[in-house]
Tab-separated table of C-alpha atoms in Angstrom:
chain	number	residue	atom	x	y	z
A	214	UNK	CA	88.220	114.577	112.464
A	215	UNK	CA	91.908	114.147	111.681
A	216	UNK	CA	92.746	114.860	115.130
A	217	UNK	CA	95.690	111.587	116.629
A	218	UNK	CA	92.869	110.029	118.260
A	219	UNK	CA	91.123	109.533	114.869
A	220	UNK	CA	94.213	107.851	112.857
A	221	UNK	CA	93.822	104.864	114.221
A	222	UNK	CA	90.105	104.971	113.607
A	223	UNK	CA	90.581	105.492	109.989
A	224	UNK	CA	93.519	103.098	109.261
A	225	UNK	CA	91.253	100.463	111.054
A	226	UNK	CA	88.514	101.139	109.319
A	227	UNK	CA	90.080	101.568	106.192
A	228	UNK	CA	91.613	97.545	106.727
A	229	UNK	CA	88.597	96.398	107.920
A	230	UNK	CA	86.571	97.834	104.434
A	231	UNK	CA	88.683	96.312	102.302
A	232	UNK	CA	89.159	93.065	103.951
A	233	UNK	CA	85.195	93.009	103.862
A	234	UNK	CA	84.823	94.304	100.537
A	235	UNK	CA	87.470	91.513	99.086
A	236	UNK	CA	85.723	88.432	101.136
A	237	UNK	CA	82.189	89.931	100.554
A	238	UNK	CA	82.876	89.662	96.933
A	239	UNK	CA	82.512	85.848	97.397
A	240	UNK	CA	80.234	85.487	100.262
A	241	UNK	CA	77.979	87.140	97.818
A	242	UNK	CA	78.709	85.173	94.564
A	243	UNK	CA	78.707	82.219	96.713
A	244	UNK	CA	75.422	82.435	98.269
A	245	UNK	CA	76.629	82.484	101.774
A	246	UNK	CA	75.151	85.017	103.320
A	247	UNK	CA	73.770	83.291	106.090
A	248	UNK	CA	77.046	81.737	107.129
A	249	UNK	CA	78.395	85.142	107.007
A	250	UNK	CA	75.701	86.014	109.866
A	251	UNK	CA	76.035	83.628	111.731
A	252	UNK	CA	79.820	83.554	112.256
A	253	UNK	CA	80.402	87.207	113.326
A	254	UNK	CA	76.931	86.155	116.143
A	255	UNK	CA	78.854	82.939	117.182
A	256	UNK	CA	82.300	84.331	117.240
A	257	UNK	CA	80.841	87.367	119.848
A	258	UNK	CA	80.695	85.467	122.549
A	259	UNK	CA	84.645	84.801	122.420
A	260	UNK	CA	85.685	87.552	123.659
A	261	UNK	CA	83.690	86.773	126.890
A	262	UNK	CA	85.716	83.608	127.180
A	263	UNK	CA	88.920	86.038	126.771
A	264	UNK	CA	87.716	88.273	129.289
A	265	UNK	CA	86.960	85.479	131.458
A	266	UNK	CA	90.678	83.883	130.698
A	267	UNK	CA	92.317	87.282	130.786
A	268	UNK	CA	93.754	87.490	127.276
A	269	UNK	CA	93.410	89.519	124.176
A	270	UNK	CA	90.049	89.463	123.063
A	271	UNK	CA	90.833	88.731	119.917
A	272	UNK	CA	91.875	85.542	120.694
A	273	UNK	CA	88.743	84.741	122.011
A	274	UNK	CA	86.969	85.840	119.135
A	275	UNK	CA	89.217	83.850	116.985
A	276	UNK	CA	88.942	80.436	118.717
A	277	UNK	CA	84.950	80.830	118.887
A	278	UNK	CA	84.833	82.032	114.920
A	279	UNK	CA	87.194	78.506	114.310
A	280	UNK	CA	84.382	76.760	116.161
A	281	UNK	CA	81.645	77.856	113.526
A	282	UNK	CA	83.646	76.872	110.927
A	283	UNK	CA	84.535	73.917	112.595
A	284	UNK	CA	80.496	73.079	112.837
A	285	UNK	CA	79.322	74.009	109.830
A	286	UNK	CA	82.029	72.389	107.796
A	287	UNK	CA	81.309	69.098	109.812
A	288	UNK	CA	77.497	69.064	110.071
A	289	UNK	CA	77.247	70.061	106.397
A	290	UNK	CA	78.497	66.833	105.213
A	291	UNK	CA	75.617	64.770	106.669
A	292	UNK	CA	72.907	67.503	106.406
A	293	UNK	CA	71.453	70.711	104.587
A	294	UNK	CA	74.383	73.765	104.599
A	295	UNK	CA	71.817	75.985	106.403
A	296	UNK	CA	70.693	74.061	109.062
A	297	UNK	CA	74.493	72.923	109.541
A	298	UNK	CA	75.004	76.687	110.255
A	299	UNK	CA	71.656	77.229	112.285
A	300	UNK	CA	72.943	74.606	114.589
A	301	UNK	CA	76.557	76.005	114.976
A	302	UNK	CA	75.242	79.523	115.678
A	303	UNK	CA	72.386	78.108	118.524
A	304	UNK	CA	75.201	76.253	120.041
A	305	UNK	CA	77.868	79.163	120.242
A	306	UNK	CA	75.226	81.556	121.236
A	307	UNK	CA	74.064	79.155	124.439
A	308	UNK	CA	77.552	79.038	125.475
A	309	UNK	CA	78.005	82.504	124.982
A	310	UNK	CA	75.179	83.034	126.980
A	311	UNK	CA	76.610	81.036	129.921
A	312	UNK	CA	80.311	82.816	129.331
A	313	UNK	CA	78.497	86.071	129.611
A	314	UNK	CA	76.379	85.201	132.766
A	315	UNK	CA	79.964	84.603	134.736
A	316	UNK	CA	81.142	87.885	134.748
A	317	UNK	CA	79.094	91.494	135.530
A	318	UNK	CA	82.678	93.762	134.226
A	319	UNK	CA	81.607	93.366	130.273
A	320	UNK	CA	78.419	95.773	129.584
A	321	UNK	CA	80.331	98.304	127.942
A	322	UNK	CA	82.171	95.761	125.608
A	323	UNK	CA	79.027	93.883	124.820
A	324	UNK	CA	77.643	97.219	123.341
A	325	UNK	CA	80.964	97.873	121.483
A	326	UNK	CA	80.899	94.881	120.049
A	327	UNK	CA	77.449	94.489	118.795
A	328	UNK	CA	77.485	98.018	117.616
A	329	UNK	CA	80.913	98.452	116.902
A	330	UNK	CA	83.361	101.114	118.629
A	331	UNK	CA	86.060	102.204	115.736
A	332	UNK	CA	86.420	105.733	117.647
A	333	UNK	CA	87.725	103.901	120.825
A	334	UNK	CA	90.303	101.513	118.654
A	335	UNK	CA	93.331	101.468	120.759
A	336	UNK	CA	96.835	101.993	119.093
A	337	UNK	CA	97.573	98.287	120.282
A	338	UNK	CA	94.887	97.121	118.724
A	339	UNK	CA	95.914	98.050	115.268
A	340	UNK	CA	98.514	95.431	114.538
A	341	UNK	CA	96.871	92.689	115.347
A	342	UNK	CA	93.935	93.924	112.851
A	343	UNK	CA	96.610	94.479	110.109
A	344	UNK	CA	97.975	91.301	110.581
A	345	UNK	CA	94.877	89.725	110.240
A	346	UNK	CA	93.822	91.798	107.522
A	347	UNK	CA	96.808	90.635	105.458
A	348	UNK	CA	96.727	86.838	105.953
A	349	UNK	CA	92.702	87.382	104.749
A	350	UNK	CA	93.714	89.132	101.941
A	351	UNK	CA	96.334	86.816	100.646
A	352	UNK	CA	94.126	84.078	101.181
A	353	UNK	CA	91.332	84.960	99.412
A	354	UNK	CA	94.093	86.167	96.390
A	355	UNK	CA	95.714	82.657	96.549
A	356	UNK	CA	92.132	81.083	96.413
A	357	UNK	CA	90.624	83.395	93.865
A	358	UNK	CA	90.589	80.788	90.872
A	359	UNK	CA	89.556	78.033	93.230
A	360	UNK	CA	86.833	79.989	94.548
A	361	UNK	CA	85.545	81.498	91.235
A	362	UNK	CA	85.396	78.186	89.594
A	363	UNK	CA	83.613	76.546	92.539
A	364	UNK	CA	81.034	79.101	92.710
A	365	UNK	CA	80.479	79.284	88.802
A	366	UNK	CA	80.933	75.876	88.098
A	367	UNK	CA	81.516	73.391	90.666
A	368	UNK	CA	81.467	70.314	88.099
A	369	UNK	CA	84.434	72.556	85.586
A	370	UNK	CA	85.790	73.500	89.411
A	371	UNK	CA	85.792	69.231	90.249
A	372	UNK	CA	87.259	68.458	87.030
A	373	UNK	CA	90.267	70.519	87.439
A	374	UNK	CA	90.930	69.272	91.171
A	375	UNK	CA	88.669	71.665	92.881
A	376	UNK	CA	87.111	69.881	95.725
A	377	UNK	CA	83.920	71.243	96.736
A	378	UNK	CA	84.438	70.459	100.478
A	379	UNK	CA	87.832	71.481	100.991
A	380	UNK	CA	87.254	75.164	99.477
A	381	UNK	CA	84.625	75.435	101.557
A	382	UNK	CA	86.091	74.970	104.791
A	383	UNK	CA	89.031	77.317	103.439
A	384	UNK	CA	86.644	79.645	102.444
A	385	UNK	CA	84.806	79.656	105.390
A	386	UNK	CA	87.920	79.787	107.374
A	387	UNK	CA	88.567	83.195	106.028
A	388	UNK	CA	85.477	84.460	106.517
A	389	UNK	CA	85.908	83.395	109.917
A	390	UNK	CA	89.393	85.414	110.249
A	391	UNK	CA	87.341	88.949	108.371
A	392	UNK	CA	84.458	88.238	111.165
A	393	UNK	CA	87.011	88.535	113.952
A	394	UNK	CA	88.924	91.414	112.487
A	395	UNK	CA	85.927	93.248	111.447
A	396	UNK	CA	83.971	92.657	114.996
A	397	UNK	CA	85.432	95.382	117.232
A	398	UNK	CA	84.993	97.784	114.951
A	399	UNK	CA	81.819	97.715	112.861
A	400	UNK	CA	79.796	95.373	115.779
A	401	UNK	CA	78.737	91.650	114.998
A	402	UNK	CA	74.955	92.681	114.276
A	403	UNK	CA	76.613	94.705	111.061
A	404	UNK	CA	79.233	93.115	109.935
A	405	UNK	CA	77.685	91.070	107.565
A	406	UNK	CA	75.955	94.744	106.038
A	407	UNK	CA	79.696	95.628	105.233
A	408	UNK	CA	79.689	92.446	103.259
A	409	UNK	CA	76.900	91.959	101.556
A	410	UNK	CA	76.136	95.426	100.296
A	411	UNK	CA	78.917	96.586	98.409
A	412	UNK	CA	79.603	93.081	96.821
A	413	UNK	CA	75.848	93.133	96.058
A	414	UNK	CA	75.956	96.510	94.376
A	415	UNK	CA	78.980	95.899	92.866
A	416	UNK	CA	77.900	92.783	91.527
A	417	UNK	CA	75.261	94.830	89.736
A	418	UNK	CA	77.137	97.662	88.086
A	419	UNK	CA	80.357	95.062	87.002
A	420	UNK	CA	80.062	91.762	85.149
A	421	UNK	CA	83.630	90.795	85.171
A	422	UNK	CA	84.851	88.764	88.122
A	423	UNK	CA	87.927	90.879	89.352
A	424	UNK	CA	86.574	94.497	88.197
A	425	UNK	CA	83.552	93.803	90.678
A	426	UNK	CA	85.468	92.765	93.206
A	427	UNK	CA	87.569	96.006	92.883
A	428	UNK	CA	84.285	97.723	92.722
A	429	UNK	CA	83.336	96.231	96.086
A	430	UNK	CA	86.428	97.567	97.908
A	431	UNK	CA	85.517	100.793	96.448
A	432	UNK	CA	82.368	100.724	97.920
A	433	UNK	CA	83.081	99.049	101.154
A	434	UNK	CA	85.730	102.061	101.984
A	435	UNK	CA	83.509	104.699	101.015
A	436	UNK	CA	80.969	103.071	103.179
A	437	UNK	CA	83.246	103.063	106.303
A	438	UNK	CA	84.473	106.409	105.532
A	439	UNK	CA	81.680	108.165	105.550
A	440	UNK	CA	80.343	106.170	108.283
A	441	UNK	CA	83.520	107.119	110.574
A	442	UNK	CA	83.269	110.723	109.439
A	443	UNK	CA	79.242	111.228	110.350
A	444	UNK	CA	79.836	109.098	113.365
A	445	UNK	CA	82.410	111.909	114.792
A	446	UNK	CA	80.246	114.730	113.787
A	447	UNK	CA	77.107	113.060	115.300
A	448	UNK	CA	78.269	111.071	117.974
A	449	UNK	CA	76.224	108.469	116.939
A	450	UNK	CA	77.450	104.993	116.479
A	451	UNK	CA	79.286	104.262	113.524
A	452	UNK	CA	77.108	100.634	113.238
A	453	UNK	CA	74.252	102.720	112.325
A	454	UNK	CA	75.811	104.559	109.171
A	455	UNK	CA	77.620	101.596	108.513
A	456	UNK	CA	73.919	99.864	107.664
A	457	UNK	CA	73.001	102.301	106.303
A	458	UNK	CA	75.258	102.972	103.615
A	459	UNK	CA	75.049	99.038	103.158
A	460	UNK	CA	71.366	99.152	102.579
A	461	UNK	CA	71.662	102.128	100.121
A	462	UNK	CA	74.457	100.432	97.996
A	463	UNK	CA	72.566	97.473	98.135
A	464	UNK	CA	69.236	98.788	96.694
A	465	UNK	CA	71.104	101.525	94.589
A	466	UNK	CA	72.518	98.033	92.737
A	467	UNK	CA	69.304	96.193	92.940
A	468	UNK	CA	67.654	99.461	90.964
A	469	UNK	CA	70.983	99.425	88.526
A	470	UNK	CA	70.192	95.376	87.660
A	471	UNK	CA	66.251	96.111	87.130
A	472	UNK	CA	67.096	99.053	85.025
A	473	UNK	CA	68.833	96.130	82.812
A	474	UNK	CA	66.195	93.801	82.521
A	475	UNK	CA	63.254	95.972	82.322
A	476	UNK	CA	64.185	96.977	78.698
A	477	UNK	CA	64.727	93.489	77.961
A	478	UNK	CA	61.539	92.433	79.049
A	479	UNK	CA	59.995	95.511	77.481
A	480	UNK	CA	61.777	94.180	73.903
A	481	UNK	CA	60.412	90.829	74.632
A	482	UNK	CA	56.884	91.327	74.974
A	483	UNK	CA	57.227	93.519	72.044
């Protein structure tokens, strides 16, 4: 399991879970979990266009994940947030389908990255993962007061110069950098699971802002751990575990918040 195939596996993984863990915190508190679907579905079909061009494929994945944000930053100004997004995805996914239909040499990367492949990361491919790891990372640390504010109070946030639009293109611009660092590895059909489960549950058992988001991290790389390490014992792949784990943390919190409220309501109907 700790064999030098495996280390780049677990440093990866390890990246990828807290990257997730630190931008789930807000896709979360921000109600954006849609958006957070949709990108990692929209951004897949870049690296068809990269295999097509015969570059990196996280390039590709890159320049299609700008194009969601792109669309759903633009569309949202004139129409509903969700529908903006709806659109974006359909569109990406139609010329994803066309990239797709131009080349037969890309059935064993398709799987990889809906499903996600972390035991066949390549040793090249861990800088470019780290790199984008960091520059998420420090983004969402430089935006952390912006974003809180906006999500808690977006007339306090407007007041002290936090414009509603702009932090939501930046936000969604590093959501769209986590979606194409966290593709290869944990598949764009569960990428969003690594997000939205840990924040969720760690929204639950933490009511301070930077505690939770600790909390998620914590629960994002035990997640990914323990979906690497049953994923090399079973040979089963590590997408599965990865949802998993996301759906237990997820209703493990869900039971922690109703196990608040029910003796409140209890008391109140006393």
């Amino acid at each position: 399991m700790f064999s030098s195939f495996m280390v780049n596996a677990w440093i990866v993984g390890s990246i990828v879970a807290i990257v997730a863990g630190c931008v789930g915190f807000f896709v979360v508190l921000r109600g954006s979990s849609f958006a957070a679907h949709s990108l990692p579905l929209g951004a897949f079909p870049g690296a068809a266009a990269a295999t097509l061009l015969g570059v990196n494929q996280i390039f590709g994945l890159i320049a299609f994940a700008a194009l969601g944000v792109i669309g759903i930053s633009q569309l949202s100004r004139r129409g509903r947030h969700e529908v903006a997004t709806a659109l974006s995805l359909v569109t990406l996914l139609g010329l994803g389908t066309l990239l797709l239909s131009r080349t037969t040499e890309y059935s064993q990367e398709v799987f990889g990255l809906l499903f996600g492949e972390v035991l066949g990361i390549s040793t090249s491919a861990v800088l470019p993962v780290a790199a984008l790891g960091a520059v998420s990372i420090a983004a969402i640390l430089l935006l952390f007061r912006p974003l809180l504010l906006n999500a808690l109070s977006p007339d306090l946030g407007e007041a002290r110069g936090v414009r509603a639009g702009g932090i939501e293109f930046l936000f969604l611009a590093v959501l769209a950098l986590a979606t194409a660092m966290a593709l290869p590895v944990v598949g764009a059909l569960l990428v969003f699971s690594l997000m939205i489960g840990p924040a969720s549950a760690a929204r639950s058992f933490v009511d301070r802002p930077l505690p939770a988001l600790f909390c998620a991290v914590a629960i994002s790389l035990a997640t990914v751990w323990a979906a690497i390490a049953l994923a090399y014992v079973t040979d089963w792949p590590v997408g599965f575990f990865v949802g998993l784990f996301g759906a237990i943390s997820y209703g493990l919190g869900r039971l922690r918040a109703w196990g608040r409220v029910a003796p409140r309501v209890r008391l109140a109907k006393a």
